[in-house]
């Protein structure tokens, strides 16, 4: 055999081996060993498209989730596993079919919500899809009937892409589904509540499961973030509280909840970016469910506690009992204390509100006694909730002495009577956002506030102890804030949290998919991701560093002066004061406030009813205030009364006070308040709280039913 023949044989053998390898590669793809990235046009040449072709496609063992309306498949990539960028494909129910796609999966493709062309091929036919890729878990819910406030049947499937390398983590459950929320019910993208169920012993029972490494539970929430331009605020706030402050209490519980982002499909249709979490409930707070000794309440409306009473509509204002009385537990139906059993027998009982009533009655009776007040609260939790709401600018949680969106747990204590624990809730209106009464604008004005705007809560035990000049609580508050800033709230640690949310929201492509699905929602600039939000958080923390220093510096001042600590450079802020009751001038706390900002109390004693100016440049005094047809013009600015178009005034003679064109407070043309102290700050007018005490008018006589009277008598009232 000569060299020429040998060469021909070797070349022939080599070509044969290459052919075998090529056929093996093709057969491997067709058998599902790996997806084949190729020239798709060439691969499909000569084949005919068949839109009826259907099979179950798996990538790395994960069934691709189909959005039937857009003919798109979504693949949840494990970003911690490099192999998931080149997944192995398998056509589960057809050995003769295979999958091809036209591009590699890259991080850039995912972030930009770009898709690959993917084809399911069988013989001479194919069906083409768009393949989208996410780095988030995927939840699928199939339900029957109409979702309303009441529950409908559903089946839930959750793919957790955070499992260990090579593992597939899928969880499924039957259950029920309903809408949840208040103003958010007006949004086209709804929030949901899930109750997981399973059949056991022929009966349908609760099915507690751990989802995405969160607690084991059968109740779960899906938060929509429709009115948040970056889809981050409520998730960030809830998780920040949960991870840094929730377990800072003597109860030994974690008083909070947390969220994890997912992408949601409903009945085979892509529904958008959501956050999955669990509710704040008795289980989370370690309560027994016995409303005679332990109870949980949720504050739902802005009504002030200074008119607290119990009536046929429950406890007013605005509380919902989250602990059921014995009639509810026995299966009676109804609400607001009126219940009926299955036979129609009626009963009236509000015993689930007795501890809340006692809580506020105690607060009213002991408002001058800090030692007595401190017996009824967890001091660490009390300081934490005050710092936290101020940090996040919880505009929908606190407003002066008003309170909303907060859980209050009350537990009977043999030694001290009872203990109270606070838990924050529903914090989408935060970090600069303002709630506005305009559904067309999704009730939200993004970045309305500046990082210099403060929201110190002036409600309940914290404020009463401050009013009593218990400076120890101020020093503890400032020390607690500084401790947090040096560790858990350091800029580095806060940035790590924001980094993770930025990766979830924007790095997954979910932000852009959500925007395409719900174009009328509120969206920021996807190009800058969370840059604006991050900068706002940094500036807010930097501002609070100075605020808590000012608070301690003025610790020995009277309560009204200390309330001015929320304003930076108060000596430069325009201030106007209106006094209709001169007897206030006998109160040294009030005259100290006037003197502190540079006003002369004697001017009011001599007949002036208002003053306008600044501490730095001086004040002008007037013997009359502006009316609806007359303005007051001073060096510091112009005061006027105007009707705001679209605002719902309760009385015909009500107007809004404007200062230099900025909207302020509402007053009657003939004012009813004894005095108003208003500060022009950050282009807005804010009024200072001039009430000494948080003093609820608890109306015992409104308990007209014998059943509830017996409950009160049991506790000594």
XYZ file of C-alpha atoms in Angstrom:
717
model
C 0.000 0.000 0.000
C 1.580 3.258 -1.082
C 1.404 6.569 0.716
C -1.227 7.898 -1.672
C -3.630 5.040 -0.915
C -2.962 5.423 2.803
C -3.737 9.119 2.660
C -7.035 8.486 0.849
C -8.036 5.880 3.420
C -7.188 8.180 6.322
C -9.107 11.083 4.821
C -12.096 8.838 4.121
C -12.018 7.526 7.691
C -11.759 11.045 9.085
C -14.722 12.204 7.033
C -16.707 9.199 8.221
C -15.938 9.997 11.851
C -16.897 13.642 11.327
C -20.131 12.542 9.698
C -20.951 10.269 12.601
C -20.240 13.079 15.049
C -22.429 15.474 13.024
C -25.310 12.994 12.868
C -24.870 12.267 16.565
C -25.042 15.982 17.351
C -28.195 16.364 15.293
C -29.765 13.276 16.775
C -28.747 14.437 20.241
C -30.541 17.737 19.711
C -33.518 15.956 18.291
C -33.568 13.617 21.255
C -33.331 16.574 23.627
C -29.707 16.384 24.765
C -29.220 20.135 24.214
C -30.844 23.088 22.447
C -29.331 23.660 19.046
C -28.358 27.249 18.350
C -28.132 27.504 14.590
C -29.032 29.381 11.452
C -32.763 29.026 11.961
C -33.716 29.988 8.406
C -31.438 27.286 7.060
C -32.647 24.719 9.585
C -36.293 25.329 8.698
C -35.751 25.589 4.954
C -38.028 23.235 3.084
C -40.260 22.656 6.111
C -43.811 23.946 6.460
C -45.157 25.875 9.451
C -47.898 24.155 11.453
C -49.397 26.337 14.222
C -51.217 23.305 15.607
C -47.960 21.502 16.405
C -47.778 21.144 20.175
C -45.500 19.431 22.682
C -44.144 20.074 26.154
C -40.673 21.655 25.947
C -38.233 21.400 28.853
C -35.018 23.351 29.392
C -32.757 21.702 31.985
C -35.783 19.801 33.271
C -37.961 22.940 33.565
C -41.185 23.099 31.581
C -41.227 26.346 29.625
C -44.165 28.544 30.630
C -46.408 29.518 27.739
C -48.208 32.793 27.188
C -50.734 31.530 24.668
C -51.927 34.981 23.619
C -48.497 36.130 22.407
C -47.120 32.713 21.446
C -44.221 33.305 23.856
C -42.419 30.821 26.084
C -40.707 31.996 29.279
C -37.635 30.248 30.657
C -36.564 30.918 34.256
C -32.789 30.853 34.293
C -30.802 30.114 37.414
C -28.391 33.045 37.325
C -26.122 31.245 39.810
C -25.642 28.308 37.431
C -23.588 28.977 34.290
C -24.963 25.804 32.705
C -28.438 27.328 32.655
C -27.286 29.805 29.982
C -26.852 26.790 27.648
C -29.744 24.590 28.755
C -30.367 21.082 27.515
C -33.642 20.826 25.648
C -36.096 17.980 25.804
C -39.404 17.477 24.030
C -41.184 15.535 26.719
C -44.017 13.835 24.893
C -42.634 13.301 21.383
C -39.365 11.448 20.716
C -39.452 12.463 17.057
C -39.552 16.201 17.752
C -36.649 18.492 18.588
C -35.981 22.148 19.376
C -33.782 24.733 17.646
C -33.191 28.417 18.415
C -31.454 31.282 16.652
C -29.277 32.853 19.384
C -27.369 32.211 22.564
C -28.838 33.289 25.898
C -26.906 36.253 27.330
C -27.304 38.586 30.298
C -27.806 41.498 27.884
C -30.613 39.661 26.105
C -32.327 38.989 29.445
C -32.007 42.550 30.787
C -33.342 44.091 27.570
C -36.276 41.661 27.519
C -35.192 40.518 24.084
C -36.432 37.199 22.719
C -34.950 34.384 20.721
C -36.737 32.641 17.882
C -37.384 29.081 18.940
C -38.821 26.343 16.744
C -40.373 23.024 17.642
C -39.584 20.720 14.703
C -41.138 17.383 13.803
C -40.417 15.796 10.455
C -41.133 18.320 7.725
C -43.179 20.611 9.995
C -42.340 23.182 12.614
C -43.991 25.672 14.954
C -42.200 28.864 15.868
C -42.274 30.651 19.257
C -40.648 33.648 20.881
C -38.444 32.591 23.790
C -38.123 35.075 26.666
C -35.733 34.472 29.559
C -36.007 35.692 33.158
C -33.863 35.366 36.269
C -36.931 35.385 38.518
C -39.111 32.529 39.784
C -42.282 31.899 37.777
C -45.717 31.421 39.318
C -48.631 30.045 37.299
C -52.213 30.180 38.552
C -55.131 28.596 36.762
C -58.516 29.511 38.190
C -62.168 28.931 37.444
C -64.926 31.536 37.675
C -64.505 35.285 38.198
C -61.967 36.668 40.637
C -63.657 39.158 42.912
C -63.325 40.090 46.565
C -64.653 36.623 47.348
C -62.619 33.514 46.699
C -62.634 31.337 43.574
C -60.987 27.944 43.070
C -57.478 27.848 41.665
C -54.408 25.683 41.123
C -50.986 27.193 41.736
C -47.599 26.135 40.348
C -44.335 27.828 41.396
C -40.943 27.245 39.808
C -38.133 28.312 42.153
C -35.031 29.100 40.133
C -33.019 29.693 43.294
C -32.552 25.969 43.860
C -29.083 24.462 44.008
C -27.204 23.804 40.790
C -28.712 20.926 38.873
C -31.889 20.817 40.963
C -35.378 21.649 39.788
C -37.640 23.002 42.496
C -41.330 23.058 41.635
C -44.208 23.466 44.096
C -47.900 23.096 43.330
C -51.113 23.301 45.302
C -54.842 23.647 44.953
C -56.499 26.550 46.734
C -58.560 29.704 46.427
C -57.815 33.121 44.972
C -59.271 36.593 45.478
C -58.432 40.240 44.942
C -57.038 42.261 47.838
C -56.405 45.948 48.502
C -58.286 49.228 48.919
C -57.521 52.007 46.412
C -55.437 49.499 44.435
C -58.646 47.659 43.519
C -59.227 50.470 41.019
C -56.070 49.503 39.130
C -56.287 47.164 36.132
C -53.361 45.194 37.547
C -54.738 43.754 40.783
C -53.155 42.400 43.938
C -54.185 38.918 45.065
C -54.502 36.747 48.134
C -53.961 32.979 47.848
C -55.111 30.329 50.282
C -53.429 26.973 49.592
C -55.597 23.866 49.991
C -55.267 20.084 49.674
C -57.566 17.096 49.887
C -56.849 14.959 52.906
C -59.067 12.159 54.145
C -61.772 13.140 51.686
C -61.896 16.748 52.986
C -60.388 19.997 51.688
C -57.930 21.360 54.245
C -55.326 24.112 54.454
C -52.012 23.222 52.814
C -49.157 25.083 54.545
C -46.040 25.259 52.354
C -42.771 27.154 52.326
C -42.483 29.200 49.136
C -39.171 30.700 47.993
C -37.544 29.928 51.357
C -40.097 31.998 53.283
C -42.141 30.755 56.227
C -44.444 27.726 56.047
C -47.989 29.011 55.518
C -51.191 28.457 53.579
C -51.956 32.197 53.167
C -49.922 34.158 50.614
C -50.059 37.617 49.050
C -49.177 38.834 45.561
C -48.289 42.547 45.495
C -48.659 44.258 42.098
C -46.566 47.485 42.491
C -48.700 49.122 39.784
C -48.358 52.652 41.202
C -44.613 52.569 41.918
C -42.423 53.892 39.128
C -39.521 51.584 40.039
C -41.563 48.685 41.527
C -39.307 48.660 44.579
C -40.699 50.701 47.480
C -43.019 48.361 49.351
C -40.691 45.400 48.830
C -37.669 47.378 50.013
C -39.494 48.790 53.040
C -41.042 45.514 54.180
C -37.786 43.625 53.748
C -35.702 46.374 55.378
C -37.925 46.276 58.456
C -38.031 42.457 58.435
C -34.267 42.041 58.142
C -33.114 44.814 60.491
C -35.820 45.660 63.053
C -38.621 43.089 63.100
C -37.082 40.914 65.800
C -35.954 43.840 67.977
C -38.541 43.275 70.713
C -38.987 41.516 74.042
C -41.780 39.307 72.710
C -39.250 37.081 70.976
C -41.129 37.272 67.651
C -40.342 38.602 64.195
C -42.970 41.322 63.865
C -42.998 41.806 60.122
C -43.196 40.189 56.706
C -41.017 39.900 53.613
C -41.362 39.694 49.832
C -39.712 37.854 46.925
C -40.164 38.908 43.287
C -41.842 36.551 40.792
C -43.330 36.726 37.312
C -46.968 35.721 37.246
C -49.146 33.925 34.690
C -52.935 33.726 35.066
C -54.848 31.167 33.019
C -52.067 30.928 30.483
C -51.601 34.687 30.087
C -48.581 36.693 31.231
C -49.701 38.977 34.067
C -46.525 40.818 35.005
C -43.985 41.430 37.747
C -45.265 40.692 41.251
C -43.886 40.261 44.759
C -44.879 37.163 46.729
C -45.116 37.456 50.495
C -47.033 36.352 53.562
C -49.416 38.384 55.731
C -48.789 39.825 59.166
C -51.014 37.700 61.370
C -51.349 36.048 64.754
C -49.028 33.248 63.698
C -46.236 35.667 62.853
C -46.645 37.482 66.174
C -47.051 34.367 68.314
C -50.593 35.209 69.436
C -52.927 32.513 70.705
C -56.139 33.733 69.051
C -57.877 34.242 72.395
C -59.170 37.805 72.062
C -59.729 38.064 75.825
C -55.981 37.952 76.441
C -54.230 38.579 73.098
C -55.462 40.393 70.008
C -54.249 41.869 66.738
C -55.685 44.977 65.058
C -55.077 46.707 61.753
C -55.482 50.463 61.379
C -57.071 51.037 57.963
C -58.179 54.688 57.785
C -56.835 58.134 58.663
C -59.499 58.999 61.238
C -57.896 60.376 64.373
C -58.059 58.482 67.645
C -59.264 61.610 69.445
C -62.855 60.483 68.789
C -62.362 56.825 69.661
C -65.643 55.073 70.353
C -67.409 51.765 69.935
C -70.703 51.612 68.079
C -72.783 49.251 65.968
C -70.137 49.641 63.227
C -67.348 48.271 65.363
C -64.588 50.251 66.978
C -64.153 53.632 65.373
C -62.270 54.993 63.723
C -60.855 52.664 61.155
C -59.780 49.529 62.975
C -60.210 45.960 61.831
C -59.905 43.157 64.365
C -57.628 40.417 63.044
C -58.452 38.186 66.024
C -61.919 36.605 65.890
C -64.354 36.395 68.789
C -65.980 33.120 69.803
C -68.984 33.641 67.516
C -66.867 34.078 64.405
C -64.848 31.003 65.357
C -68.101 29.066 65.796
C -69.064 29.815 62.193
C -71.429 32.745 62.667
C -71.633 35.051 59.652
C -71.724 38.845 59.649
C -69.582 41.835 60.587
C -69.344 44.891 62.853
C -70.412 42.861 65.864
C -73.655 41.535 64.375
C -73.557 37.810 63.665
C -75.995 35.056 62.684
C -75.615 31.307 62.959
C -76.836 28.890 60.273
C -80.286 28.796 61.892
C -80.588 32.583 61.755
C -80.028 33.162 65.469
C -78.585 36.634 66.006
C -75.942 37.798 68.449
C -74.200 41.139 68.994
C -70.656 40.904 70.289
C -67.602 43.153 69.994
C -65.386 41.386 72.497
C -62.544 41.185 69.950
C -62.167 44.973 70.344
C -62.038 45.041 74.147
C -58.241 45.007 74.417
C -57.901 47.806 71.869
C -60.387 49.879 73.819
C -58.468 49.212 77.029
C -55.204 50.135 75.294
C -56.470 53.619 74.337
C -58.276 54.151 77.613
C -55.049 53.447 79.487
C -53.191 55.828 77.196
C -55.691 58.604 77.921
C -55.675 58.061 81.678
C -51.883 57.946 82.051
C -50.687 60.442 79.462
C -48.820 62.467 82.114
C -47.046 59.437 83.601
C -44.162 58.182 81.465
C -43.355 55.401 83.913
C -46.880 54.015 83.572
C -46.812 54.394 79.790
C -43.504 52.556 79.442
C -44.950 49.553 81.239
C -47.309 48.961 78.335
C -44.958 49.087 75.363
C -41.781 47.484 74.167
C -39.406 50.442 74.211
C -37.180 49.092 71.427
C -40.146 48.419 69.156
C -41.588 51.840 69.994
C -38.374 53.638 69.032
C -37.894 51.460 65.947
C -41.316 52.179 64.457
C -40.850 55.919 64.951
C -37.410 55.963 63.312
C -38.515 53.659 60.505
C -41.616 55.570 59.402
C -39.585 58.768 59.445
C -36.761 57.204 57.436
C -38.992 55.886 54.634
C -41.196 59.009 54.639
C -44.301 56.903 55.262
C -46.769 59.462 53.936
C -49.527 56.834 53.934
C -48.621 55.626 57.438
C -48.186 58.679 59.661
C -49.326 62.278 59.413
C -48.752 64.153 62.635
C -50.947 62.524 65.267
C -52.804 60.467 62.653
C -52.004 56.833 61.974
C -52.757 54.412 59.141
C -51.530 51.107 57.680
C -50.100 49.635 60.838
C -50.728 46.526 62.918
C -51.111 46.865 66.671
C -50.806 43.712 68.751
C -52.046 43.863 72.344
C -51.194 41.135 74.818
C -52.446 40.914 78.389
C -49.600 40.941 80.902
C -50.132 39.745 84.489
C -47.591 42.171 85.926
C -48.262 45.394 83.961
C -51.776 45.009 82.549
C -50.867 44.561 78.879
C -48.134 45.033 76.290
C -48.352 46.650 72.848
C -46.293 45.828 69.752
C -46.318 47.776 66.458
C -45.731 46.358 62.954
C -45.592 48.513 59.764
C -47.639 47.669 56.684
C -48.352 48.847 53.108
C -45.475 51.211 52.365
C -45.687 51.827 48.613
C -46.284 55.547 49.300
C -42.778 56.202 50.599
C -39.335 57.503 49.608
C -40.647 60.727 48.074
C -43.970 59.433 46.761
C -47.194 61.200 47.725
C -50.738 59.795 47.679
C -53.084 61.967 45.628
C -56.844 61.619 45.280
C -56.744 61.121 41.522
C -57.436 57.705 40.045
C -56.437 58.883 36.577
C -52.915 59.391 37.924
C -52.964 56.078 39.821
C -53.286 57.957 43.126
C -49.536 58.590 43.225
C -47.213 61.529 42.600
C -43.640 60.154 42.294
C -40.871 62.061 44.061
C -43.229 64.781 45.251
C -41.286 65.121 48.506
C -37.591 65.841 48.881
C -35.082 63.841 50.970
C -35.294 66.672 53.531
C -38.970 66.085 54.354
C -39.572 64.405 57.715
C -42.505 62.324 58.932
C -42.056 61.922 62.678
C -45.026 60.094 64.156
C -46.810 62.164 66.813
C -49.169 59.416 67.955
C -49.430 57.142 70.948
C -46.895 56.318 73.632
C -43.794 57.750 71.961
C -45.242 61.224 71.636
C -46.763 61.217 75.130
C -43.389 60.346 76.649
C -41.778 63.159 74.629
C -44.446 65.608 75.779
C -43.647 64.694 79.362
C -40.085 65.899 78.702
C -38.683 62.429 79.184
C -35.457 63.228 77.346
C -34.107 59.718 77.855
C -36.260 58.434 75.003
C -34.806 61.083 72.676
C -31.263 60.078 73.540
C -32.143 56.403 73.071
C -33.729 57.203 69.712
C -30.678 59.086 68.446
C -28.357 56.367 69.754
C -30.445 53.679 68.080
C -30.353 55.511 64.756
C -26.586 55.945 64.929
C -26.148 52.284 65.797
C -28.230 51.297 62.774
C -26.274 53.646 60.509
C -22.976 52.135 61.627
C -24.127 48.623 60.806
C -27.449 47.448 59.363
C -28.292 50.786 57.740
C -24.807 51.612 56.578
C -24.644 52.939 53.032
C -22.793 49.779 52.016
C -25.461 47.440 53.393
C -28.335 49.506 52.023
C -26.659 49.473 48.614
C -26.388 45.693 48.716
C -30.142 45.465 49.197
C -30.822 47.934 46.401
C -28.375 46.056 44.146
C -30.315 42.829 44.634
C -33.661 44.504 43.834
C -32.167 46.248 40.810
C -30.987 42.885 39.542
C -34.396 41.307 40.187
C -36.488 44.089 38.662
C -34.323 45.227 35.758
C -31.688 42.522 35.275
C -34.460 39.964 34.790
C -36.184 41.918 32.014
C -39.383 41.783 34.088
C -39.662 45.590 34.341
C -39.900 45.934 30.554
C -42.290 42.987 30.209
C -44.491 44.455 32.938
C -44.491 47.844 31.220
C -45.536 46.240 27.943
C -48.297 44.315 29.712
C -49.600 47.307 31.725
C -48.704 50.454 29.739
C -50.961 52.722 31.824
C -49.067 52.017 35.038
C -46.375 54.271 36.507
C -42.873 53.547 35.187
C -39.507 55.212 35.545
C -36.634 55.174 33.091
C -35.389 51.614 32.599
C -32.056 52.984 31.370
C -31.193 54.417 34.801
C -32.683 51.414 36.633
C -32.625 52.276 40.385
C -30.054 55.088 40.150
C -32.537 57.839 41.060
C -34.055 55.804 43.857
C -30.618 54.914 45.238
C -29.516 58.553 45.218
C -32.737 59.542 47.009
C -32.152 56.906 49.707
C -28.553 58.089 50.184
C -29.630 61.724 50.541
C -32.406 60.754 52.941
C -29.994 58.900 55.217
C -27.497 61.749 55.101
C -30.225 64.211 56.041
C -31.378 62.077 58.975
C -27.819 61.992 60.289
C -28.199 65.720 60.969
C -31.836 65.492 62.070
C -31.150 63.175 64.989
C -28.229 65.361 66.032
C -30.614 68.362 66.126
C -33.182 66.348 68.056
C -30.725 65.595 70.854
C -29.359 69.148 70.841
C -32.872 70.467 71.589
C -33.748 67.695 74.059
C -34.207 70.130 76.956
C -36.523 72.437 75.011
C -40.319 72.280 75.308
C -42.299 69.926 73.089
C -43.323 72.537 70.506
C -39.738 73.718 70.016
C -38.517 70.120 69.715
C -41.080 69.499 66.979
C -39.275 72.120 64.904
C -36.269 69.780 64.699
C -37.839 68.224 61.610
C -36.988 71.433 59.686
C -33.429 72.099 58.595
C -32.289 75.749 58.886
C -35.493 76.802 60.646
C -34.108 80.321 61.041
C -34.315 80.734 57.249
C -37.785 79.261 56.797
C -40.688 81.694 56.314
C -43.223 81.218 59.132
C -46.670 82.599 59.682
C -48.672 82.362 62.892
C -52.365 83.017 63.359
C -53.868 83.381 66.855
C -57.622 83.527 67.467
C -57.548 82.654 71.166
C -55.214 85.037 73.100
C -55.485 82.873 76.231
C -52.870 80.619 74.589
C -50.328 83.296 75.470
C -50.618 82.220 79.094
C -49.077 78.877 78.094
C -45.303 79.213 78.436
C -44.779 76.341 75.968
C -46.492 78.401 73.284
C -44.704 81.671 74.062
C -41.385 79.756 74.205
C -42.106 78.566 70.654
C -42.811 82.118 69.454
C -39.665 83.445 71.097
C -37.533 80.590 69.747
C -38.309 81.519 66.136
C -37.839 85.257 66.789
C -41.428 86.468 67.333
C -42.449 88.894 70.046
C -45.359 87.471 72.126
C -46.185 90.992 73.362
C -47.203 91.978 69.844
C -50.074 89.467 70.073
C -50.991 90.665 73.546
C -51.284 94.162 72.031
C -53.798 93.105 69.375
C -51.920 91.428 66.527
C -53.639 88.261 65.255
C -50.978 87.047 62.826
C -47.313 87.440 61.976
C -45.263 86.607 58.884
C -41.486 86.515 58.439
C -38.296 84.618 59.235
C -36.077 84.416 62.289
C -33.197 85.642 60.160
C -34.895 88.736 58.695
C -37.567 89.502 61.313
C -41.384 89.406 61.433
C -44.240 91.711 60.457
C -47.448 91.760 62.545
C -51.030 92.319 61.357
C -54.312 92.896 63.167
C -56.318 90.976 60.587
C -55.855 87.833 58.469
C -56.498 87.406 54.784
C -60.059 86.715 53.697
C -61.303 85.181 50.463
C -61.287 88.572 48.754
C -58.241 90.144 50.420
C -54.571 89.156 50.551
C -51.892 90.015 53.078
C -48.583 90.983 51.532
C -45.477 90.973 53.686
C -41.749 91.070 52.984
C -41.558 87.299 53.438
C -44.455 86.565 51.099
C -48.163 86.764 50.315
C -50.985 85.095 52.259
C -54.289 84.369 50.536
C -57.416 82.201 50.827
C -58.544 80.299 47.736
C -60.715 77.396 46.734
C -58.707 74.544 45.207
C -60.373 73.246 42.071
C -61.523 69.660 42.504
C -60.967 69.623 46.283
C -63.931 68.357 48.312
C -64.563 70.927 51.049
C -66.938 69.916 53.831
C -68.312 73.429 54.439
C -69.095 76.345 52.163
C -66.911 78.753 54.134
C -63.816 76.521 53.950
C -60.792 77.716 51.986
C -57.181 76.701 51.520
C -54.450 78.983 52.844
C -51.783 79.756 50.239
C -48.391 81.238 51.000
C -46.369 82.542 48.057
C -48.640 80.492 45.809
C -47.953 77.228 47.654
C -50.906 75.271 48.975
C -51.177 75.040 52.766
C -53.839 74.033 55.254
C -57.651 74.222 55.083
C -59.425 76.716 57.351
C -62.835 78.301 57.718
C -63.062 81.918 56.615
C -63.786 82.621 60.271
C -61.194 80.271 61.794
C -62.065 77.724 64.473
C -58.561 76.729 65.565
C -57.184 78.583 68.567
C -53.850 79.022 66.793
C -51.968 77.885 63.713
C -48.194 77.773 63.383
C -47.232 77.199 59.736
C -43.809 76.731 58.166
C -42.940 77.331 54.518
C -40.536 74.464 53.819
C -39.397 72.859 50.551
C -41.950 74.934 48.581
C -44.856 73.724 50.736
C -46.751 74.946 53.746
C -46.858 72.633 56.779
C -48.587 73.226 60.094
C -47.004 72.376 63.429
C -48.876 70.160 65.891
C -49.868 72.446 68.765
C -51.709 69.799 70.768
C -50.117 68.920 74.049
C -51.481 65.431 74.543
C -52.623 62.521 72.475
C -55.955 62.523 74.297
C -58.605 60.177 72.921
C -62.144 60.986 74.008
C -63.028 57.407 74.881
C -66.789 57.258 75.081
C -67.715 54.502 77.480
C -71.399 55.356 77.116
C -71.368 54.173 73.490
C -71.080 50.584 74.695
C -74.860 50.126 74.773
C -75.062 46.355 74.416
C -75.151 44.223 77.564
C -72.718 41.699 76.090
C -69.961 44.225 75.580
C -70.662 45.922 78.902
C -69.989 42.603 80.581
C -66.691 42.368 78.724
C -65.690 45.815 79.991
C -66.830 45.027 83.514
C -64.662 41.911 83.424
C -61.636 44.158 82.922
C -62.686 46.592 85.655
C -64.361 49.374 83.638
